[in-house]
CSV table of C-alpha atoms in Angstrom, one decimal:
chain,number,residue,atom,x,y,z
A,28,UNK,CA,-4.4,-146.4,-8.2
A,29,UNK,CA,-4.8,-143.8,-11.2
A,30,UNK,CA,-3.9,-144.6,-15.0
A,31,UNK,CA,0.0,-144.0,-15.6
A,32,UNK,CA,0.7,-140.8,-16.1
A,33,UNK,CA,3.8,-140.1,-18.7
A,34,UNK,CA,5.7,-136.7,-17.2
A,35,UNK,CA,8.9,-136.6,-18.9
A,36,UNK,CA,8.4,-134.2,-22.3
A,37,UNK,CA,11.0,-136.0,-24.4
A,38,UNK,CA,8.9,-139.1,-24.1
A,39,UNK,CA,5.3,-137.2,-24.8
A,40,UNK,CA,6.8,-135.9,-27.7
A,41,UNK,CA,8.4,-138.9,-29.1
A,42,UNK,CA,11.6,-138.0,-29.2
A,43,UNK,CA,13.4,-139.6,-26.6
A,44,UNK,CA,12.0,-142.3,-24.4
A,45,UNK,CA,14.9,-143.6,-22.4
A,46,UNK,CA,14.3,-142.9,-19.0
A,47,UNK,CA,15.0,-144.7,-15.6
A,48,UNK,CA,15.5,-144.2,-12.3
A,49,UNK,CA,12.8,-142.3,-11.2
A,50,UNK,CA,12.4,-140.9,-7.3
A,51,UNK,CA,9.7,-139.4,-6.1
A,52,UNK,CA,9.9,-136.6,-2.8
A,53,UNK,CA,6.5,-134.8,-2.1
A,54,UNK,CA,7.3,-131.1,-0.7
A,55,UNK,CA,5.5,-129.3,2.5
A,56,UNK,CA,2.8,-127.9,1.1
A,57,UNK,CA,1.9,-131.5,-0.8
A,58,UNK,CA,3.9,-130.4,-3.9
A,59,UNK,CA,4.8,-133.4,-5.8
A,60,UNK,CA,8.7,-133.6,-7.2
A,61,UNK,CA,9.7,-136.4,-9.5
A,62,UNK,CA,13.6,-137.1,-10.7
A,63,UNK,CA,14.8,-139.4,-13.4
A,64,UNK,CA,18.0,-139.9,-15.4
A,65,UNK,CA,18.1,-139.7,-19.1
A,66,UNK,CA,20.5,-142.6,-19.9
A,67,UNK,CA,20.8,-141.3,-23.6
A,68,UNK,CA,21.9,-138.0,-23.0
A,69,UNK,CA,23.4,-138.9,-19.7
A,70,UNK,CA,21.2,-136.1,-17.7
A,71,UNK,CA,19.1,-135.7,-14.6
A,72,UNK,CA,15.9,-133.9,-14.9
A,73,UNK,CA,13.0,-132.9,-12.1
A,74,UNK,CA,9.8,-132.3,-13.1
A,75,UNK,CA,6.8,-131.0,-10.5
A,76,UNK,CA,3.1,-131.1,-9.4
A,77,UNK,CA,1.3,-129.0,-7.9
A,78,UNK,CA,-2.2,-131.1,-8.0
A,79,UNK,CA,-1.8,-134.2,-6.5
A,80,UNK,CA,0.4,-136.0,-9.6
A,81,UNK,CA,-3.0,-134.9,-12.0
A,82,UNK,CA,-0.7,-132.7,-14.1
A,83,UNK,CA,2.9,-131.7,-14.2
A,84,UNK,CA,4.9,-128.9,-15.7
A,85,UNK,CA,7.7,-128.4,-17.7
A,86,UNK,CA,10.9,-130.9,-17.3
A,87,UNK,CA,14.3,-129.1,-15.5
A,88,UNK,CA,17.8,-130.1,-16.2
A,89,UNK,CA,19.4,-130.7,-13.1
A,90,UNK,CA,23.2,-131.8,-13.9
A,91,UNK,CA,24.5,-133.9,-16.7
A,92,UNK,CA,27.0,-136.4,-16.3
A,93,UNK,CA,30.1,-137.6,-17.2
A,94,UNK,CA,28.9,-141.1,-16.2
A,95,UNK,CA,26.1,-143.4,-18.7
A,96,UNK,CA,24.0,-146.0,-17.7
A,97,UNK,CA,26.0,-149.0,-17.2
A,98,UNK,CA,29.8,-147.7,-16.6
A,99,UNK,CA,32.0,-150.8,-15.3
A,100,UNK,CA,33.9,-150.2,-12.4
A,101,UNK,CA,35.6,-153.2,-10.6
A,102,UNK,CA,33.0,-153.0,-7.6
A,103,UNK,CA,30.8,-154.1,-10.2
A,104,UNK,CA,32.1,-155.4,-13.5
A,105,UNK,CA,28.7,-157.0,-14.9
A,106,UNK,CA,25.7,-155.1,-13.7
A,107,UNK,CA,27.5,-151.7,-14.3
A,108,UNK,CA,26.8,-148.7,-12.1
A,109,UNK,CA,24.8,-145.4,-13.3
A,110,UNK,CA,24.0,-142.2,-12.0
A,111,UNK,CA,20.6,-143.1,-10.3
A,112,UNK,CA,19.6,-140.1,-8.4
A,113,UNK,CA,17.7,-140.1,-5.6
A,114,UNK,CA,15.3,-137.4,-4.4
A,115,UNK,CA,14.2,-135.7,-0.8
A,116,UNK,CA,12.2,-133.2,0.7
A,117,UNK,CA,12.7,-130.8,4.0
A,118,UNK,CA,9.2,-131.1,5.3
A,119,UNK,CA,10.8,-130.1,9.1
A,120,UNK,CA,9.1,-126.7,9.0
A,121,UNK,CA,12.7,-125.0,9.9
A,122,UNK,CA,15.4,-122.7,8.2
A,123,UNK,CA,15.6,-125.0,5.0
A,124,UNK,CA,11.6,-125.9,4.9
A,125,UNK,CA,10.9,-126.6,1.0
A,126,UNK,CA,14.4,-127.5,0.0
A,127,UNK,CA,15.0,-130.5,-2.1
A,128,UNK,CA,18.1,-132.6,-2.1
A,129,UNK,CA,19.2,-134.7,-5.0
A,130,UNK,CA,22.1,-137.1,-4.5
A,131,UNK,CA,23.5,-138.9,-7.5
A,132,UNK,CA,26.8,-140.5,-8.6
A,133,UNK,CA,29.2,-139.1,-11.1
A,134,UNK,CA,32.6,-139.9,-12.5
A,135,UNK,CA,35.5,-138.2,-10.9
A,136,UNK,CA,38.2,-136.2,-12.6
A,137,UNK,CA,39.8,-140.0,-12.8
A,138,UNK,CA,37.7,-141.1,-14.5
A,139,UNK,CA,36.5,-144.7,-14.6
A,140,UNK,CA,36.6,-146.2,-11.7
A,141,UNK,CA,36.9,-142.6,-10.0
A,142,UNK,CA,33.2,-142.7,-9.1
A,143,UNK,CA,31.9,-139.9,-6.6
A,144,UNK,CA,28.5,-139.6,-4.5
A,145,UNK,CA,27.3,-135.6,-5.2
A,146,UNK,CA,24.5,-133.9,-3.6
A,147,UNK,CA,22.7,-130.9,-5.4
A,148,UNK,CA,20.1,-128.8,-3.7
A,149,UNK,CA,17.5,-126.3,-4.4
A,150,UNK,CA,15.4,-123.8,-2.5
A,151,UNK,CA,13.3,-122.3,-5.5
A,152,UNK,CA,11.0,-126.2,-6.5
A,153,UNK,CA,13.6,-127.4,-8.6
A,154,UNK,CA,14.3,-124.7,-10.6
A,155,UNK,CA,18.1,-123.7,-9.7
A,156,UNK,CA,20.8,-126.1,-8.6
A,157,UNK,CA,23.4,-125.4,-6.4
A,158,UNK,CA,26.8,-126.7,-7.5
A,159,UNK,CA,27.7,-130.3,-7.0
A,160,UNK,CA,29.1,-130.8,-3.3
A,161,UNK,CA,31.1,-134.2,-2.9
A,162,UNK,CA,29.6,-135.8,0.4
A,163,UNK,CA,32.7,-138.7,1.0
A,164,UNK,CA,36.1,-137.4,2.5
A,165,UNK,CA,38.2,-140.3,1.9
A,166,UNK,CA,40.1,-137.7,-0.5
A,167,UNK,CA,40.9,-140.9,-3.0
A,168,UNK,CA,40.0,-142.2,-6.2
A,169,UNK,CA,38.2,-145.6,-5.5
A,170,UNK,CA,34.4,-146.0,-6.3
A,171,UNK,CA,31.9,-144.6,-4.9
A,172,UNK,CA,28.0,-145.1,-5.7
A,173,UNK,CA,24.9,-145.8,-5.3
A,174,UNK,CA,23.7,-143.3,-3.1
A,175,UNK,CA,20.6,-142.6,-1.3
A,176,UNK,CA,19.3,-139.5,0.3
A,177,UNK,CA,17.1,-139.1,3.3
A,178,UNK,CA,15.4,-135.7,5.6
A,179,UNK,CA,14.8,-136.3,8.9
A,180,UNK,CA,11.5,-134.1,8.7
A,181,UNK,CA,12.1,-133.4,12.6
A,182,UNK,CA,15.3,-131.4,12.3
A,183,UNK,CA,16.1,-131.1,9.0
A,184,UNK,CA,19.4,-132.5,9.2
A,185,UNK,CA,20.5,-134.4,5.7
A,186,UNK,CA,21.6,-138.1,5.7
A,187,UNK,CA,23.1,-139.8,2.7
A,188,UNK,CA,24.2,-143.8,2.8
A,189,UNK,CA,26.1,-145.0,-0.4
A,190,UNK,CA,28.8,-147.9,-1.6
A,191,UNK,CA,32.0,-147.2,-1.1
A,192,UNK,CA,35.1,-149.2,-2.0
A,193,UNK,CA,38.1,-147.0,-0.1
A,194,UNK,CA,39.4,-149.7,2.1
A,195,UNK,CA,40.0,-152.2,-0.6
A,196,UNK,CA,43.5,-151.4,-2.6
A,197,UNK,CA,42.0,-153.3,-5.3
A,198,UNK,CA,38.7,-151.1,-5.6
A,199,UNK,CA,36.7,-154.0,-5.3
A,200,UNK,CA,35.0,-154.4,-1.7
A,201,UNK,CA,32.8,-152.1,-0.4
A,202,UNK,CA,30.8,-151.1,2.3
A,203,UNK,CA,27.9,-149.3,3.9
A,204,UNK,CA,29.1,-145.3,4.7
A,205,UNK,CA,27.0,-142.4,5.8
A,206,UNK,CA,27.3,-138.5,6.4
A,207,UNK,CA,24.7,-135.9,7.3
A,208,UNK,CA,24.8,-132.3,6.7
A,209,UNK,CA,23.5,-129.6,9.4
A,210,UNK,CA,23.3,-126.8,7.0
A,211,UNK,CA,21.5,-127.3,4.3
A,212,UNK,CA,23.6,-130.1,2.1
A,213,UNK,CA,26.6,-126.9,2.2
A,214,UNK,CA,28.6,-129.3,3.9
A,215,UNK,CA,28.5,-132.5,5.0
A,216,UNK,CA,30.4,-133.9,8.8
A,217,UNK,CA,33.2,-136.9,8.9
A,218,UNK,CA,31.9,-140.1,6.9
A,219,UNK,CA,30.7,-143.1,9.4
A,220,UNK,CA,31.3,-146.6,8.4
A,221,UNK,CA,27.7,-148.4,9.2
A,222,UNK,CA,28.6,-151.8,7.8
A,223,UNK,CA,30.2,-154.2,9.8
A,224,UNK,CA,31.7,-157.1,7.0
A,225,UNK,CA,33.0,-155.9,3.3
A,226,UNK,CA,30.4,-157.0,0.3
A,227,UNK,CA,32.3,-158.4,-2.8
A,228,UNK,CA,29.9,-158.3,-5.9
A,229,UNK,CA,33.1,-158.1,-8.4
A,230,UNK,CA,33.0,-162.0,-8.8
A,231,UNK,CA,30.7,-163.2,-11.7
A,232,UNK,CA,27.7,-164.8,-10.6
């Protein structure tokens, strides 16, 4: 492996070193993407290679966020949860070739524990956003995180899997969901429930 490579300007600079979270995607032409969250300024920035992770350019805001690093939320009361994007590339060579997907969570206009599971794409290397789409459709305001996003580089249909504690009045239990999205992250198709037995992590351990 090569020497580490700092990417994010704040922290080249000096100014501003804490970062986490980072996901890397690489595009169809071997473009490398990285995302990170900024959990002092509570923001989500991309940054991009086009040699091979030698050199990168200049970092991109991509959303900030209502939510920090460790907001408690009865799901999880110790550990906290945090926006933690997650990154993806449409390698599929069809209508959305070259579009990333970033799927993050945010607070909800509840607030705490109003968490919500958001997907952001862009068709221009990171450089424009579309607006936030909310991928779950249980319409409530229990907790939703954690998410992870995925490109199946044969069709280019969008999968995202995340926690979610809708079936538990007391916001506490969750389980596995999923959704994918057949046009580009626009829209995303009735949430499947993947898990079979609720997880309760809102017990100190």
């Amino acid at each position: 492996f090569s020497a580490p490579l700092t990417i994010n300007d704040p922290s080249i600079a000096g100014t501003r070193s804490g970062n986490l979270f980072a996901d890397p995607a690489v595009g169809p032409n071997g473009e490398l993407y990285v995302a990170w969250q900024d959990i002092d300024a509570n923001q989500v920035w991309i940054d991009a290679s086009m040699d091979g992770g030698l050199t990168f350019g200049a970092d991109v805001l991509v959303t900030s966020s209502a939510a920090g690093f460790k907001t408690l939320i009865p799901a999880q009361p110790d550990r906290g949860v945090g926006v933690m994007p997650t990154l993806d590339t449409d390698r599929s060579g069809g209508p959305n070739d070259g579009r990333l997907y970033l799927a993050y969570s945010d607070l909800g206009a509840g607030g705490s524990p109003d968490f919500n599971v958001l997907v952001r794409s862009s068709s221009d290397g990171g450089l424009t956003w579309t607006a936030p789409v909310v991928v779950h459709d249980d319409g409530g305001t229990n907790s939703q995180f954690l998410p992870w996003v995925d490109v199946d580089q044969q069709t280019g249909q969008v999968v995202a899997v995340w926690y979610d504690a809708r079936n538990d009045v007391n916001n506490k239990q969750v389980e596995i969901f999923l959704a994918v999205s057949d046009d580009g992250g626009a829209s995303w198709k009735p949430n499947l429930l993947i898990s079979d037995k609720p997880s309760d992590m809102s017990t100190d351990n």
